[in-house]
Coordinates of C-alpha atoms in Angstrom, one line a residue:
M1 CA -18.6 -19.9 15.6
K2 CA -17.4 -17.1 18.0
A3 CA -14.9 -15.9 15.4
A4 CA -17.5 -15.9 12.7
F5 CA -19.9 -13.9 14.9
I6 CA -17.2 -11.3 15.6
F7 CA -16.4 -11.1 11.9
I8 CA -20.0 -10.4 11.0
V9 CA -20.4 -7.8 13.8
L10 CA -17.2 -5.9 12.8
I11 CA -18.2 -5.9 9.1
V12 CA -21.7 -4.6 9.8
A13 CA -20.5 -2.0 12.2
S14 CA -17.8 -0.8 9.9
Y15 CA -20.1 -0.8 6.9
L16 CA -22.7 1.3 8.8
L17 CA -20.2 3.8 10.1
L18 CA -18.1 4.7 7.1
P19 CA -20.9 5.2 4.6
T20 CA -22.5 7.5 7.1
I21 CA -19.4 9.6 7.3
M22 CA -19.1 9.6 3.5
T23 CA -22.6 10.8 2.8
D24 CA -22.8 14.4 4.6
V25 CA 20.7 -5.4 -11.9
E26 CA 22.9 -3.9 -13.3
E27 CA 23.3 -3.6 -17.1
S28 CA 25.8 -6.1 -18.6
E29 CA 26.8 -7.1 -22.0
G30 CA 24.1 -8.9 -23.8
G31 CA 21.2 -7.2 -21.9
N32 CA 20.0 -6.6 -18.4
K33 CA 20.9 -9.1 -15.6
L34 CA 20.0 -9.1 -12.0
A35 CA 23.2 -9.2 -10.0
F36 CA 21.2 -10.8 -7.2
G37 CA 18.1 -12.9 -7.3
P38 CA 15.1 -11.3 -5.5
A39 CA 13.4 -14.6 -5.0
E40 CA 16.6 -16.1 -3.5
I41 CA 17.0 -13.2 -1.1
R42 CA 13.3 -13.4 -0.2
K43 CA 13.7 -17.1 0.7
E44 CA 16.5 -16.3 3.1
I45 CA 14.5 -13.6 4.8
D46 CA 11.3 -15.7 5.0
N47 CA 13.2 -18.5 6.7
S48 CA 13.4 -16.2 9.8
N49 CA 10.2 -16.3 11.7
D50 CA 10.9 -13.3 14.0
F51 CA 10.1 -10.0 12.3
A52 CA 12.9 -8.2 14.3
D53 CA 15.4 -10.9 13.2
R54 CA 14.6 -10.9 9.5
K55 CA 17.9 -9.6 8.4
I56 CA 20.6 -10.9 6.2
E57 CA 24.4 -10.8 6.6
T58 CA 25.6 -9.2 3.4
S59 CA 29.2 -10.0 2.5
I60 CA 29.1 -9.9 -1.3
V61 CA 30.4 -7.5 -3.9
E62 CA 28.8 -4.1 -4.4
L63 CA 25.5 -4.5 -6.3
K64 CA 23.9 -1.8 -8.5
N65 CA 20.5 -3.2 -9.2
T66 CA 17.5 -0.8 -9.3
F67 CA 13.8 -1.2 -9.2
S68 CA 13.7 -0.2 -12.9
V69 CA 16.1 -3.0 -13.9
Y70 CA 14.1 -5.5 -11.8
I71 CA 10.8 -4.8 -13.4
E72 CA 12.3 -4.9 -16.9
S73 CA 13.0 -8.6 -16.3
L74 CA 9.3 -9.3 -15.5
E75 CA 6.3 -10.2 -17.6
P76 CA 4.6 -6.9 -18.8
E77 CA 1.4 -7.4 -16.7
I78 CA 3.4 -7.9 -13.5
A79 CA 5.8 -5.1 -14.3
D80 CA 2.8 -2.7 -14.9
Y81 CA 1.3 -3.8 -11.6
Y82 CA 4.6 -3.0 -9.8
K83 CA 4.7 0.4 -11.4
Q84 CA 1.2 1.3 -10.4
L85 CA 1.8 0.0 -6.9
N86 CA 5.0 2.0 -6.6
N87 CA 3.0 5.1 -7.5
D88 CA 0.2 4.2 -5.0
L89 CA 2.8 3.7 -2.2
F90 CA 4.6 7.1 -2.7
G91 CA 7.5 5.7 -4.7
A92 CA 8.6 3.5 -1.9
L93 CA 9.2 0.3 -3.9
Q94 CA 12.3 1.7 -5.6
F95 CA 15.6 0.3 -4.5
S96 CA 19.2 0.6 -5.8
D97 CA 21.1 -2.1 -3.9
R98 CA 20.6 -5.3 -2.0
T99 CA 20.3 -3.6 1.4
E100 CA 17.5 -1.4 0.3
Y101 CA 15.8 -4.4 -1.3
E102 CA 16.1 -6.5 1.9
T103 CA 14.6 -3.6 3.9
L104 CA 11.6 -3.6 1.5
L105 CA 11.2 -7.3 1.8
I106 CA 10.8 -7.2 5.6
N107 CA 8.3 -4.4 5.2
G108 CA 5.7 -6.0 2.9
F109 CA 7.2 -5.8 -0.6
P110 CA 5.1 -8.4 -2.6
S111 CA 6.9 -11.0 -4.6
E112 CA 6.0 -11.7 -8.3
T113 CA 3.9 -14.7 -7.1
E114 CA 2.0 -12.5 -4.7
V115 CA 1.4 -9.9 -7.4
K116 CA 0.1 -12.6 -9.6
F117 CA -2.3 -13.6 -6.8
L118 CA -3.6 -10.1 -6.6
I119 CA -4.1 -9.9 -10.3
D120 CA -6.0 -13.1 -10.3
N121 CA -8.2 -12.4 -7.3
E122 CA -10.6 -9.5 -6.8
V123 CA -10.4 -7.0 -4.0
L124 CA -13.4 -8.3 -2.0
F125 CA -12.2 -11.9 -2.1
T126 CA -8.7 -10.9 -0.9
S127 CA -10.1 -8.5 1.7
N128 CA -12.4 -11.1 3.2
M129 CA -9.6 -13.6 3.3
L130 CA -7.1 -11.2 5.0
F131 CA -9.6 -9.9 7.5
A132 CA -10.8 -13.4 8.5
E133 CA -7.1 -14.3 9.0
R134 CA -6.6 -11.4 11.3
I135 CA -9.6 -12.0 13.6
N136 CA -9.0 -15.7 13.7
S137 CA -5.3 -15.4 14.3
V138 CA -4.8 -18.2 11.8
E139 CA -2.9 -17.8 8.6
A140 CA -4.9 -18.2 5.4
N141 CA -4.4 -21.5 3.5
L142 CA -2.3 -20.1 0.7
D143 CA 0.4 -21.4 -1.6
G144 CA 3.7 -21.7 0.3
N145 CA 5.2 -19.0 -1.8
I146 CA 2.6 -16.4 -0.8
S147 CA 2.6 -14.5 2.4
S148 CA -0.6 -12.7 3.3
S149 CA 1.4 -10.0 5.1
N150 CA 2.7 -8.9 1.7
L151 CA -0.8 -8.7 0.2
R152 CA -2.4 -6.2 2.6
A153 CA -1.0 -2.9 1.5
A154 CA -1.4 -3.6 -2.2
N155 CA -4.9 -4.8 -1.6
L156 CA -5.9 -1.7 0.3
V157 CA -4.5 0.8 -2.3
R158 CA -6.2 -1.0 -5.1
A159 CA -9.5 -0.8 -3.2
I160 CA -8.8 2.9 -2.8
R161 CA -8.1 3.3 -6.5
N162 CA -11.2 1.4 -7.4
L163 CA -13.3 3.7 -5.2
E164 CA -11.7 6.8 -6.6
Q165 CA -12.3 5.6 -10.2
S166 CA -15.9 4.7 -9.4
V167 CA -16.5 8.2 -7.9
Q168 CA -14.9 9.8 -11.0
Y169 CA -17.5 8.0 -13.2
Y170 CA -20.2 10.2 -11.5
I171 CA -18.0 13.2 -10.6
P172 CA -15.2 13.4 -13.1
H173 CA -13.3 16.2 -11.3
Y174 CA -12.9 14.2 -8.1
T175 CA -9.4 13.3 -6.9
L176 CA -7.9 12.0 -3.7
G177 CA -7.4 14.8 -1.2
A178 CA -10.6 16.6 -2.1
P179 CA -13.4 16.1 0.5
F180 CA -15.3 12.9 -0.2
P181 CA -18.6 13.7 -1.9
V182 CA -21.7 14.1 0.3
S183 CA -25.2 13.4 -0.8
S184 CA -25.8 16.7 -2.5
D185 CA -22.7 16.2 -4.6
W186 CA -23.9 13.2 -6.5
P187 CA -25.8 13.8 -9.8
S188 CA -28.9 12.0 -8.4
K189 CA -28.4 13.7 -5.0
T190 CA -27.9 10.3 -3.4
K191 CA -24.9 8.0 -3.2
P192 CA -25.1 5.3 -6.0
E193 CA -25.2 1.6 -5.1
L194 CA -21.9 1.1 -7.0
I195 CA -20.2 3.5 -4.6
D196 CA -21.7 1.7 -1.6
S197 CA -20.3 -1.6 -2.9
K198 CA -16.8 -0.1 -3.3
I199 CA -16.9 1.4 0.1
K200 CA -17.7 -2.0 1.6
E201 CA -14.7 -3.5 -0.2
L202 CA -12.6 -0.6 1.1
I203 CA -13.7 -1.1 4.8
I204 CA -12.7 -4.7 4.8
A205 CA -9.4 -4.1 3.1
R206 CA -8.7 -1.4 5.6
A207 CA -9.5 -3.6 8.6
A208 CA -7.0 -6.2 7.4
I209 CA -4.0 -3.7 7.6
N210 CA -1.2 -4.3 10.1
S211 CA 0.7 -1.0 10.6
E212 CA 3.9 -2.9 11.6
Y213 CA 5.0 -2.8 8.0
A214 CA 6.2 0.4 6.3
L215 CA 4.2 -0.3 3.2
D216 CA 1.0 -0.7 5.3
K217 CA 1.7 2.7 6.7
L218 CA 1.9 4.1 3.2
A219 CA -1.4 2.4 2.2
L220 CA -3.0 4.0 5.3
A221 CA -1.7 7.4 4.1
R222 CA -3.5 6.9 0.8
F223 CA -6.6 5.9 2.8
L224 CA -6.5 9.2 4.7
E225 CA -6.4 11.0 1.4
L226 CA -10.0 9.9 0.8
N227 CA -10.7 12.7 3.2
V228 CA -14.0 11.3 4.4
Y229 CA -14.2 14.0 7.1
G230 CA -13.8 16.9 4.7
E231 CA -10.7 18.3 6.5
E232 CA -8.9 21.4 5.3
Q233 CA -5.8 20.7 3.4
P234 CA -3.2 21.7 6.0
K235 CA -4.7 19.4 8.6
L236 CA -5.2 16.6 6.1
M237 CA -1.7 16.7 4.7
R238 CA -0.3 16.7 8.2
S239 CA -2.1 13.4 8.9
V240 CA -1.0 12.0 5.6
F241 CA 2.6 13.1 5.8
E242 CA 2.9 11.8 9.4
Q243 CA 2.2 8.3 8.1
V244 CA 4.4 8.7 5.0
S245 CA 7.3 10.1 7.1
E246 CA 7.1 7.2 9.6
A247 CA 7.4 4.8 6.6
Q248 CA 10.3 6.7 5.2
E249 CA 12.1 6.5 8.5
Q250 CA 11.4 2.8 8.7
L251 CA 12.6 2.1 5.2
K252 CA 15.5 4.6 5.2
S253 CA 14.5 5.5 1.7
E254 CA 15.1 8.9 0.0
Y255 CA 12.9 7.8 -2.9
I256 CA 9.8 8.7 -0.9
S257 CA 11.0 12.3 -0.4
L258 CA 11.7 12.5 -4.1
Y259 CA 8.2 11.3 -4.9
V260 CA 6.7 13.9 -2.5
N261 CA 8.8 16.7 -3.9
E262 CA 7.6 15.8 -7.4
M263 CA 3.9 15.0 -6.8
Y264 CA 3.2 17.4 -4.0
P265 CA 5.4 20.4 -4.9
E266 CA 3.2 22.9 -3.0
N267 CA 3.6 20.8 0.2
A268 CA 7.2 19.6 -0.3
S269 CA 8.7 22.0 2.3
F270 CA 6.0 21.1 4.8
Y271 CA 6.9 17.4 4.3
N272 CA 10.7 18.1 4.6
N273 CA 10.0 19.9 7.9
I274 CA 8.2 16.9 9.2
I275 CA 11.1 14.7 8.2
N276 CA 13.5 17.1 10.0
E277 CA 11.4 17.0 13.1
K278 CA 12.0 13.2 13.3
L279 CA 15.8 13.5 13.0
P280 CA 17.8 12.9 16.2
K281 CA 18.5 16.1 18.1

């Protein structure tokens, strides 16, 4: 009863606050084959309960698998989901060997089963489940092959994407990074009910995030790009890139820098400076 009361209070408080702010494998003969099995590696990692100890001793031949080869082996719907998620998470899902893949797995990389769960279940249902799990400190009753920790980042970025697309229905030129529309920006001079509902979904999805995982940090960076406070670009991008650079440092992934250089060319040198600031002196 107490947990349920806390849940209701947090949801109501968050829902009142945010809308207020927002108003004013390697190729082989015969085709592509995975030189290692992602599901098999995931099972080894998941068998370790301690986050800090979730590592694998690697004593196998050099492997040359890539993210692209991996998704080519999947059903089109799941492959497309991974591609979109990779874009939402600043290119972080890409890997080129087993070590990089293992690092992603201990930082929230969702399995095919988990992606299928997200495809089959709407944002609000998933958000409520994940948030209830956090405040109750009890894992959700999910299939044994699904870890709620690997759903959070993907669920948050799809809530962000849903909100962005809903805003664009009314304000076609809106994109992430621009100040979030205030009342006078909407065609009817008031925020539509559809936007309110998407904001509610977003609030709960955000509340379920655990920034221990690198992919969660990247989802939070996308959340900051909603720019609900209408910050100037230098200040906003500093906040976004701080989150992104922390995730890159955690993943040891150069793919994120490559993504930033391609998608944020005007801010690429700024991001590289932030990365250099984090290097050991």
